[in-house]
PDB file of C-alpha atoms in Angstrom:
ATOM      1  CA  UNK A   1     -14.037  -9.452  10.107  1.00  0.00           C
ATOM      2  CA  UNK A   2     -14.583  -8.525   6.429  1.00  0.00           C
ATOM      3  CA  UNK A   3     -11.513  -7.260   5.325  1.00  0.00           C
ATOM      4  CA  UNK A   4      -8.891  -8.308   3.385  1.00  0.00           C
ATOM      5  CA  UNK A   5      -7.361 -11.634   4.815  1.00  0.00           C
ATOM      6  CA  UNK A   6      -3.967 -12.828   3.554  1.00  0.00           C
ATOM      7  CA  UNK A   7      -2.219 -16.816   4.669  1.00  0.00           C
ATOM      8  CA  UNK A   8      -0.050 -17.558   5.863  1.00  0.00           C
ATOM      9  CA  UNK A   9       1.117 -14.410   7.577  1.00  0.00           C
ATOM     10  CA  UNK A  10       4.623 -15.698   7.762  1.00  0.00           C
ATOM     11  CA  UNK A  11       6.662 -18.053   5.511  1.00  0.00           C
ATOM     12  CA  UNK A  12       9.980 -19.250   5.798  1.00  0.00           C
ATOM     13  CA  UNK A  13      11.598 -21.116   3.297  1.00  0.00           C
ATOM     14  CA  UNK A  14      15.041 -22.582   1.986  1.00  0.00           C
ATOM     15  CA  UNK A  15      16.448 -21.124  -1.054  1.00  0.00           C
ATOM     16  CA  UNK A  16      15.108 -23.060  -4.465  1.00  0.00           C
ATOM     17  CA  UNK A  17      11.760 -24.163  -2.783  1.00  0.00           C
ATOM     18  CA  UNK A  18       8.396 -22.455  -4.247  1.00  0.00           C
ATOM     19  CA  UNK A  19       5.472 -21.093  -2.438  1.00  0.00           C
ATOM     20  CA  UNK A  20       2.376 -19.731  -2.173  1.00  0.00           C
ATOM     21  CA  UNK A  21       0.149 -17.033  -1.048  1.00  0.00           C
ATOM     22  CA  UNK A  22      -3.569 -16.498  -0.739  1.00  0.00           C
ATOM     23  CA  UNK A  23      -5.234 -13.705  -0.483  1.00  0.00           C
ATOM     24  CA  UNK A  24      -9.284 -12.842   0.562  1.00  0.00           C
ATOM     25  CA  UNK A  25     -10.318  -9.565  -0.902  1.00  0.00           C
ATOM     26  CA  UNK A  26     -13.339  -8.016   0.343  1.00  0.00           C
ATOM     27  CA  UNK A  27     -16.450  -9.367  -0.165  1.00  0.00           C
ATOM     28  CA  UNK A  28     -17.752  -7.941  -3.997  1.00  0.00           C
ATOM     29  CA  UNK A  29     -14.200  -6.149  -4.321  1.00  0.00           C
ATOM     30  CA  UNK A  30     -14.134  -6.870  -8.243  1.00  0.00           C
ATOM     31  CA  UNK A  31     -10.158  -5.488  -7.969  1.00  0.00           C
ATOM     32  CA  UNK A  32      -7.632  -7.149  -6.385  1.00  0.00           C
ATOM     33  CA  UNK A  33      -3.511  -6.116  -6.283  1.00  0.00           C
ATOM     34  CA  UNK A  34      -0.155  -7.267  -5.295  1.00  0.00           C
ATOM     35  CA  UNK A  35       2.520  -5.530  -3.928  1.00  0.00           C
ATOM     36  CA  UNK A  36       5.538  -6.160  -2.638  1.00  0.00           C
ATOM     37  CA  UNK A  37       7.091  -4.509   0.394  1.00  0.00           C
ATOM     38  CA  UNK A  38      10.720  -4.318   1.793  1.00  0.00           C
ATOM     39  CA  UNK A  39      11.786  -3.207   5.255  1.00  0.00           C
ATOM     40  CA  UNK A  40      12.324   0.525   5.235  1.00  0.00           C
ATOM     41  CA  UNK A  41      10.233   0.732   1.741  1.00  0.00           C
ATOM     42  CA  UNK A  42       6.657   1.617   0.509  1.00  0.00           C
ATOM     43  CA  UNK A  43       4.514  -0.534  -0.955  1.00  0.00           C
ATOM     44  CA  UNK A  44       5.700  -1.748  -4.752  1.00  0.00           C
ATOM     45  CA  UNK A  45       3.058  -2.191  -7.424  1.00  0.00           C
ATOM     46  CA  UNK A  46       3.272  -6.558  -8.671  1.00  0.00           C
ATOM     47  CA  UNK A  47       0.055  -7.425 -10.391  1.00  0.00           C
ATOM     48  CA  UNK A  48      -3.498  -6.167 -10.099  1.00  0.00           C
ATOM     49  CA  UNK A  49      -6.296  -8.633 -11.172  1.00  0.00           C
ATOM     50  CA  UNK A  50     -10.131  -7.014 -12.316  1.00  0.00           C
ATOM     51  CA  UNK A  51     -12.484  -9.892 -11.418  1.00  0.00           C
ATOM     52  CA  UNK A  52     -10.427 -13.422 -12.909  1.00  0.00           C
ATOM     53  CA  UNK A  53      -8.107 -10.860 -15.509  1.00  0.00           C
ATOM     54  CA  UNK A  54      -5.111 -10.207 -14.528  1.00  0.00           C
ATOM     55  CA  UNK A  55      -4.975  -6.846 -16.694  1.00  0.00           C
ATOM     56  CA  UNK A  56      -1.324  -5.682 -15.164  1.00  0.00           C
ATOM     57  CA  UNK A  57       1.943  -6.822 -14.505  1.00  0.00           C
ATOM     58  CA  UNK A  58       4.669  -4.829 -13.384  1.00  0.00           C
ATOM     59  CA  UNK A  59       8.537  -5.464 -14.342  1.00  0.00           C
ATOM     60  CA  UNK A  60       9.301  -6.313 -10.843  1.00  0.00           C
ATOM     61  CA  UNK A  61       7.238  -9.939 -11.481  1.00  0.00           C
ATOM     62  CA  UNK A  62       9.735 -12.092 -12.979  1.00  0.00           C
ATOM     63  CA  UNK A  63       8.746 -15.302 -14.307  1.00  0.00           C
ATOM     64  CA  UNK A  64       9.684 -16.848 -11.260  1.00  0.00           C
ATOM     65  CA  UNK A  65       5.949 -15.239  -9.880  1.00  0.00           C
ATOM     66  CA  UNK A  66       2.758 -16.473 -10.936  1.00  0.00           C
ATOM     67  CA  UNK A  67      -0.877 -15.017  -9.942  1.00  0.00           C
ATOM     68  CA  UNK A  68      -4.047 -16.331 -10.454  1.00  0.00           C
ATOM     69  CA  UNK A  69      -7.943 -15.365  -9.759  1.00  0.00           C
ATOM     70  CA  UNK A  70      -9.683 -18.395 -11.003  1.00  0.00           C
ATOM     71  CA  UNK A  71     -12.874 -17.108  -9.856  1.00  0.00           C
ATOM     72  CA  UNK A  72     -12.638 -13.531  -9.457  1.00  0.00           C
ATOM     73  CA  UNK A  73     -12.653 -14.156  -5.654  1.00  0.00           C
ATOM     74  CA  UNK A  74      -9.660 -14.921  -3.740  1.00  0.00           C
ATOM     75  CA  UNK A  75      -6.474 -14.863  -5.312  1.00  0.00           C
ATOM     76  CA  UNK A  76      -3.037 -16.807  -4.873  1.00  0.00           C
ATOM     77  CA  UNK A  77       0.422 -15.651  -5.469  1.00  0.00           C
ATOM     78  CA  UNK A  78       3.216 -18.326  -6.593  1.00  0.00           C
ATOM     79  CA  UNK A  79       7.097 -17.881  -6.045  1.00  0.00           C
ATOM     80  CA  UNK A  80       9.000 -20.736  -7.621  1.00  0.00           C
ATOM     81  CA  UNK A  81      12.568 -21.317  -7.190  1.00  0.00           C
ATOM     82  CA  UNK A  82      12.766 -18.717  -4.480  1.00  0.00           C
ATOM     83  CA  UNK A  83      15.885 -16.594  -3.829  1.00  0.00           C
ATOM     84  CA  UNK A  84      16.830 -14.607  -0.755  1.00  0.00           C
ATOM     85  CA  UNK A  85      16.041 -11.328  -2.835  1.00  0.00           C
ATOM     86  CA  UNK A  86      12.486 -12.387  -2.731  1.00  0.00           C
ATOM     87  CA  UNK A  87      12.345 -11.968   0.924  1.00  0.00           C
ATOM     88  CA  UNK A  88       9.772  -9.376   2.025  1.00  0.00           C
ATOM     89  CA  UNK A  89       6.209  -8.467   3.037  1.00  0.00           C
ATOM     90  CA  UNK A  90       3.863  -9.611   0.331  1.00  0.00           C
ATOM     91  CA  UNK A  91       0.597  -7.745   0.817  1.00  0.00           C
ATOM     92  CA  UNK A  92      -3.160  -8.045  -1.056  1.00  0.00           C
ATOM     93  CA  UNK A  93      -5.404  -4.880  -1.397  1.00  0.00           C
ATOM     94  CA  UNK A  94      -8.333  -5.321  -2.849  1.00  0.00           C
ATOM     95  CA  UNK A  95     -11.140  -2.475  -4.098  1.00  0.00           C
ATOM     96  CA  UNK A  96     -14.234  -1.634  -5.816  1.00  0.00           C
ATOM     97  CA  UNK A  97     -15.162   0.002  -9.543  1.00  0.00           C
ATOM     98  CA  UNK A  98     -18.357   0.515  -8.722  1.00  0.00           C
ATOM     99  CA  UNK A  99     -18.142   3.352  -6.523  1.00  0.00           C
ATOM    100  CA  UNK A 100     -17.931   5.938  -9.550  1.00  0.00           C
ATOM    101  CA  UNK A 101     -14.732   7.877  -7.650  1.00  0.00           C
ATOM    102  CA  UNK A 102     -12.399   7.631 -10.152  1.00  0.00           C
ATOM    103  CA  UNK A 103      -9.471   6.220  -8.728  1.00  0.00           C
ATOM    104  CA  UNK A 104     -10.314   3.173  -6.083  1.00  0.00           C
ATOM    105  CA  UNK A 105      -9.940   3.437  -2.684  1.00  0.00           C
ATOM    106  CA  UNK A 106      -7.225   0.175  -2.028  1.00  0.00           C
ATOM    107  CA  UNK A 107      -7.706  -1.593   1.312  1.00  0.00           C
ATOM    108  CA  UNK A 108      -4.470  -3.750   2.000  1.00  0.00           C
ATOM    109  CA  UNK A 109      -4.507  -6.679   3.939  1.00  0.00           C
ATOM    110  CA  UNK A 110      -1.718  -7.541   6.955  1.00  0.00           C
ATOM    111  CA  UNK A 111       0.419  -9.437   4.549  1.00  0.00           C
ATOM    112  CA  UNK A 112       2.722 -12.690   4.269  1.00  0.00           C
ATOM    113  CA  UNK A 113       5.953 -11.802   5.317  1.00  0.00           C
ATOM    114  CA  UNK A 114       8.401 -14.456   3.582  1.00  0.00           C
ATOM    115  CA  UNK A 115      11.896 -14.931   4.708  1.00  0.00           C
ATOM    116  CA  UNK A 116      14.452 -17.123   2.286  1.00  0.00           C
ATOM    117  CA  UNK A 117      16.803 -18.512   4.137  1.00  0.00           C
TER     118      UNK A 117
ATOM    119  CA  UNK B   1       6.499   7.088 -14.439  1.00  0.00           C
ATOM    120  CA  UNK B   2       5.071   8.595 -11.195  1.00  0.00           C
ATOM    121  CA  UNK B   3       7.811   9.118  -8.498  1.00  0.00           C
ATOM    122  CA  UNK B   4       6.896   9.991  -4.971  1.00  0.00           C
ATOM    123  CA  UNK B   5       9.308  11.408  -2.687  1.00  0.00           C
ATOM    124  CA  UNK B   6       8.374  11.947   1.351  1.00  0.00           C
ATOM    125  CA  UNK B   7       9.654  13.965   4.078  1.00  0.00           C
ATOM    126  CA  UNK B   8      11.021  13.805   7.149  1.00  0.00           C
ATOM    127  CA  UNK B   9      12.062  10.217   7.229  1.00  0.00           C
ATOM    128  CA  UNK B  10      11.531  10.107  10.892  1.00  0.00           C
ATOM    129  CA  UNK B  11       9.238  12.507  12.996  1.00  0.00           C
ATOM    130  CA  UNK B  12       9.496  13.248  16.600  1.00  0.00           C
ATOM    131  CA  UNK B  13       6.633  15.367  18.689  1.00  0.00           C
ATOM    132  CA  UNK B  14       5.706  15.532  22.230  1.00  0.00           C
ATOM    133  CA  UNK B  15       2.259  14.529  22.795  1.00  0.00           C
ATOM    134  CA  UNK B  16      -0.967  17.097  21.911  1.00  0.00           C
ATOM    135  CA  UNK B  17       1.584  18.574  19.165  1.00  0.00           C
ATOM    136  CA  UNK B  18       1.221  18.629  16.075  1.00  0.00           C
ATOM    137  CA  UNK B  19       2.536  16.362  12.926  1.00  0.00           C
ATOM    138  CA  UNK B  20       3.142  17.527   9.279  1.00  0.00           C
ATOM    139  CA  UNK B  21       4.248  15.116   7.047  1.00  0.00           C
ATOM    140  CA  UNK B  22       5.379  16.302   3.065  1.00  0.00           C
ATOM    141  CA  UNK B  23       4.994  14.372  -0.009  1.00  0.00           C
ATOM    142  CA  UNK B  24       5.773  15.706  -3.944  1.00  0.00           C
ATOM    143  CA  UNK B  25       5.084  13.528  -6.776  1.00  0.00           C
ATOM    144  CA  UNK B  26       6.122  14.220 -10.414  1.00  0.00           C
ATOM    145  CA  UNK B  27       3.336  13.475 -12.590  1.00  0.00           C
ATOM    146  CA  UNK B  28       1.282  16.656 -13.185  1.00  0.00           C
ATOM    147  CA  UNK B  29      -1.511  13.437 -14.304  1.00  0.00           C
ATOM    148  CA  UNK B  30      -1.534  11.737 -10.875  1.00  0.00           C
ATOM    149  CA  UNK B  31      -5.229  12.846  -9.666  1.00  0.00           C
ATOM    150  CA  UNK B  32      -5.424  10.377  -6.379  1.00  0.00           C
ATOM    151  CA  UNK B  33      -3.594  10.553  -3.281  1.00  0.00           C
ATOM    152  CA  UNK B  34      -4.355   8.493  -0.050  1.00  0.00           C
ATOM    153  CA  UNK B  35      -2.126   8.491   3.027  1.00  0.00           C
ATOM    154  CA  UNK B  36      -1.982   5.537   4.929  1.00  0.00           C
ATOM    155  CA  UNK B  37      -0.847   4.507   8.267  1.00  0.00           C
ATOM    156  CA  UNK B  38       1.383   1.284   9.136  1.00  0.00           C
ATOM    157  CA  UNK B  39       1.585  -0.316  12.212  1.00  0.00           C
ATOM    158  CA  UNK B  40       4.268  -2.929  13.463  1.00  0.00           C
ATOM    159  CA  UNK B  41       3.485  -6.435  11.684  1.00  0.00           C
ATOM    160  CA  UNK B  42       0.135  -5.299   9.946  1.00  0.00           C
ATOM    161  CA  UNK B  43      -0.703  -3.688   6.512  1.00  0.00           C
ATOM    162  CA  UNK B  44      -1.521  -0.307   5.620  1.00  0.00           C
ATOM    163  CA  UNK B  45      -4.855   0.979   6.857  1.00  0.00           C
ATOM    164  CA  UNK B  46      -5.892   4.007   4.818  1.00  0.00           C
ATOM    165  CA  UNK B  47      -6.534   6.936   7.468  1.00  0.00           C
ATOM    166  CA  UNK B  48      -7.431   9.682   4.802  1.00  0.00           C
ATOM    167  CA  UNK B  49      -7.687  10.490   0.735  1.00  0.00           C
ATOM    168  CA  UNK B  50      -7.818  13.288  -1.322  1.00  0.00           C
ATOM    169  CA  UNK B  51      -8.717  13.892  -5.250  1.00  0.00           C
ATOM    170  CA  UNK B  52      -7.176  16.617  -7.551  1.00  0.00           C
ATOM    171  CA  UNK B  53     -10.485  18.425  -7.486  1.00  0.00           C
ATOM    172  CA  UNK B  54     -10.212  18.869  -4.160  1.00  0.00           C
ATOM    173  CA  UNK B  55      -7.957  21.418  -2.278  1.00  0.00           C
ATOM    174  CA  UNK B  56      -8.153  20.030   1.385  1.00  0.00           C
ATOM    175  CA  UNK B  57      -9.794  17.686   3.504  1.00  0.00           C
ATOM    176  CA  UNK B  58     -10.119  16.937   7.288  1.00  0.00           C
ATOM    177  CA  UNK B  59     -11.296  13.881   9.454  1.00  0.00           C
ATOM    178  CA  UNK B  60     -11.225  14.937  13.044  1.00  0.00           C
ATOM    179  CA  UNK B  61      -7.651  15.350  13.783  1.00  0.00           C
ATOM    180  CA  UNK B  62      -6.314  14.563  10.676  1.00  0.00           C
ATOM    181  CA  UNK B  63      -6.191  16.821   7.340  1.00  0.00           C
ATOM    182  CA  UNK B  64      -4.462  16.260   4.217  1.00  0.00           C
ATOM    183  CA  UNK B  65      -3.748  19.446   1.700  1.00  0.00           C
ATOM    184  CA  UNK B  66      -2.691  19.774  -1.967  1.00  0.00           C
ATOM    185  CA  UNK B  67      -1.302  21.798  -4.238  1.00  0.00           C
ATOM    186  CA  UNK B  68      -1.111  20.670  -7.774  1.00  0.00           C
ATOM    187  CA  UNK B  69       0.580  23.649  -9.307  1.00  0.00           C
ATOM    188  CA  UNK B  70       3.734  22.598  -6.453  1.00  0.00           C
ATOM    189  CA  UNK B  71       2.522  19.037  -7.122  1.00  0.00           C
ATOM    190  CA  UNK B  72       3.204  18.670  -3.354  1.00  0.00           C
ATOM    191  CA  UNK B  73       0.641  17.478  -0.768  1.00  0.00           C
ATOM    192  CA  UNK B  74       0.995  17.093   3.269  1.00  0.00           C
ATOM    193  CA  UNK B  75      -0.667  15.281   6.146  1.00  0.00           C
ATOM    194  CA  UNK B  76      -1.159  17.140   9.476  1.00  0.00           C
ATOM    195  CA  UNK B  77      -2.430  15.528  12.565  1.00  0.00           C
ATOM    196  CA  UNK B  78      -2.987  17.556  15.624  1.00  0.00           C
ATOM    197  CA  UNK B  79      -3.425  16.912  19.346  1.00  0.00           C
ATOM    198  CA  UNK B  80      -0.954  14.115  18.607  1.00  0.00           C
ATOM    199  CA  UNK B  81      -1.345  10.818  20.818  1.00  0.00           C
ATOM    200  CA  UNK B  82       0.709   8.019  21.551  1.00  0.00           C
ATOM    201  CA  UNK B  83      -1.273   5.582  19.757  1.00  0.00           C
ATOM    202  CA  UNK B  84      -0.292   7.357  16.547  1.00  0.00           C
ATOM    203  CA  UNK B  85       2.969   6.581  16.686  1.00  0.00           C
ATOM    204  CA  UNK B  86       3.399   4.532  13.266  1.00  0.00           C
ATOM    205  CA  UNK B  87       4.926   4.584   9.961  1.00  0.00           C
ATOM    206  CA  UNK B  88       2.965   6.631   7.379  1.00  0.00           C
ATOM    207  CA  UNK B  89       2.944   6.510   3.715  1.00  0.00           C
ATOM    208  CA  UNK B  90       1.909   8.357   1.381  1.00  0.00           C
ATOM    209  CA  UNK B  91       0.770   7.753  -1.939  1.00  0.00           C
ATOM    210  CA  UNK B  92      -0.201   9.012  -5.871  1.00  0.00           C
ATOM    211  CA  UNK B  93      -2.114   7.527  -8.189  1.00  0.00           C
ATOM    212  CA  UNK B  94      -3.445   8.283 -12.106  1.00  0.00           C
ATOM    213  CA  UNK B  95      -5.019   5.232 -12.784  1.00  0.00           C
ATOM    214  CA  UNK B  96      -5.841   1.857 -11.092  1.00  0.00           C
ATOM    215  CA  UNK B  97      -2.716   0.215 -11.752  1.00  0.00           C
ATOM    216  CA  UNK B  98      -0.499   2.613 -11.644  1.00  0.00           C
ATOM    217  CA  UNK B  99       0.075   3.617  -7.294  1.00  0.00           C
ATOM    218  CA  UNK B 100       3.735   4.936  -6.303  1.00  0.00           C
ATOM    219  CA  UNK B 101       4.078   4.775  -2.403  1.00  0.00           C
ATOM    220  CA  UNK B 102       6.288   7.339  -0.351  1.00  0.00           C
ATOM    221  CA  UNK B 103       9.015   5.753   1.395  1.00  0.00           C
ATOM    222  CA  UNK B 104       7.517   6.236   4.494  1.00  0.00           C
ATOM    223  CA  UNK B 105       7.792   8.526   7.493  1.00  0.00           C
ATOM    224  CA  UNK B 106       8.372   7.207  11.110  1.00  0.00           C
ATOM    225  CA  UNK B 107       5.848   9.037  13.759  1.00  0.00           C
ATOM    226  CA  UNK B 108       6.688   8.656  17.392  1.00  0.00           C
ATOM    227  CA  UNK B 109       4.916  10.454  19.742  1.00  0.00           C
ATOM    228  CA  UNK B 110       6.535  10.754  23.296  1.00  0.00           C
ATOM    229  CA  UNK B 111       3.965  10.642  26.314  1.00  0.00           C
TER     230      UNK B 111
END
């Protein structure tokens, strides 16, 4: 399979505990994004990464959320001191510049769904 | 910023009909505008995409149409089968970091 893989798929975690996300990106994707998803809701915009720069953060990342691309490959996303608000589908797309389309074409991955008990 | 509104919230056909699904967006800038399918459990798979320079596109059963002037764009899917019976979202984009989702429109198709 070589799309987007995201781990775990599920999480579920006790109030005040941190944890963390990886996500795979397609192979040579140079883009990679974040978005948050809750039930009954699109898709929200988090953080978008071009090769190891994160070049975006959106309001909705509070300093509680950390991202990283150490080597413009895979990616991990960091919740510390969860709360139950954070609970919801966490999901990785990832795309490519180099297609010359303008816009890129996102490919999402199946997601972590966390749940903050 | 870029907000997208969709319409219905839930859809109801009878197999082989057909599907038409309504977005509008606000930005007269926004110049990308995929639709994606979700399926129970599983991310969004991108079933069809459409650029401003572009009026209409089809893929086999699926076509997507815009009007900037409206700033409204729909999905249609005909010969509806069970199978795609799924959320769908649709979506509009100016820039790489900038994508504002639908809220989503519930497809079921009865057998």
């Amino acid at each position: 399979d070589t799309g987007v893989s995201q781990n775990p798929r599920h999480k579920i975690t006790k109030r005040g505990q941190n944890v963390t996300f990886r996500c795979d990106p397609i192979s040579e994707h140079n883009r990679l994004y974040w978005y948050r998803q809750t039930l009954g809701q699109g898709p929200e915009f988090l953080t978008y990464f071009q090769n190891e720069a994160q070049l975006e953060k959106s309001r909705l990342l509070s300093d509680r959320f950390s991202a990283e691309r150490p080597k413009g490959s895979f990616s991990t996303l960091e919740i510390q001191r969860t709360e139950q608000g954070d609970s919801a589908m966490y999901l990785c797309a990832s795309s490519s510049s180099r297609t010359g389309a303008g816009t890129d074409t996102q490919y999402f991955g199946p997601g972590t769904r966390l749940t903050v008990l | 910023g870029e907000n997208v509104e969709q319409h219905p919230s839930t859809l109801s056909v009878q197999e082989g009909d057909s599907a038409v699904i309504k977005c509008t967006y606000s930005d007269s800038a926004s110049n990308y505008f995929p639709w994606y399918k979700q399926e129970l459990g599983k991310g969004p798979q991108l079933i069809i995409d459409i650029r401003s320079n572009v009026g209409e596109k089809k893929d086999q059963r699926i076509a997507v149409t815009l009007n900037k002037t409206a700033k409204h764009f729909s999905l249609h899917i005909t010969e509806t089968q069970p199978e795609d019976s799924a959320v769908y979202f649709c979506a509009a984009s100016k820039g790489i970091d900038d994508m504002r989702f639908g809220a989503g429109t519930r497809l079921t198709v009865k057998p």
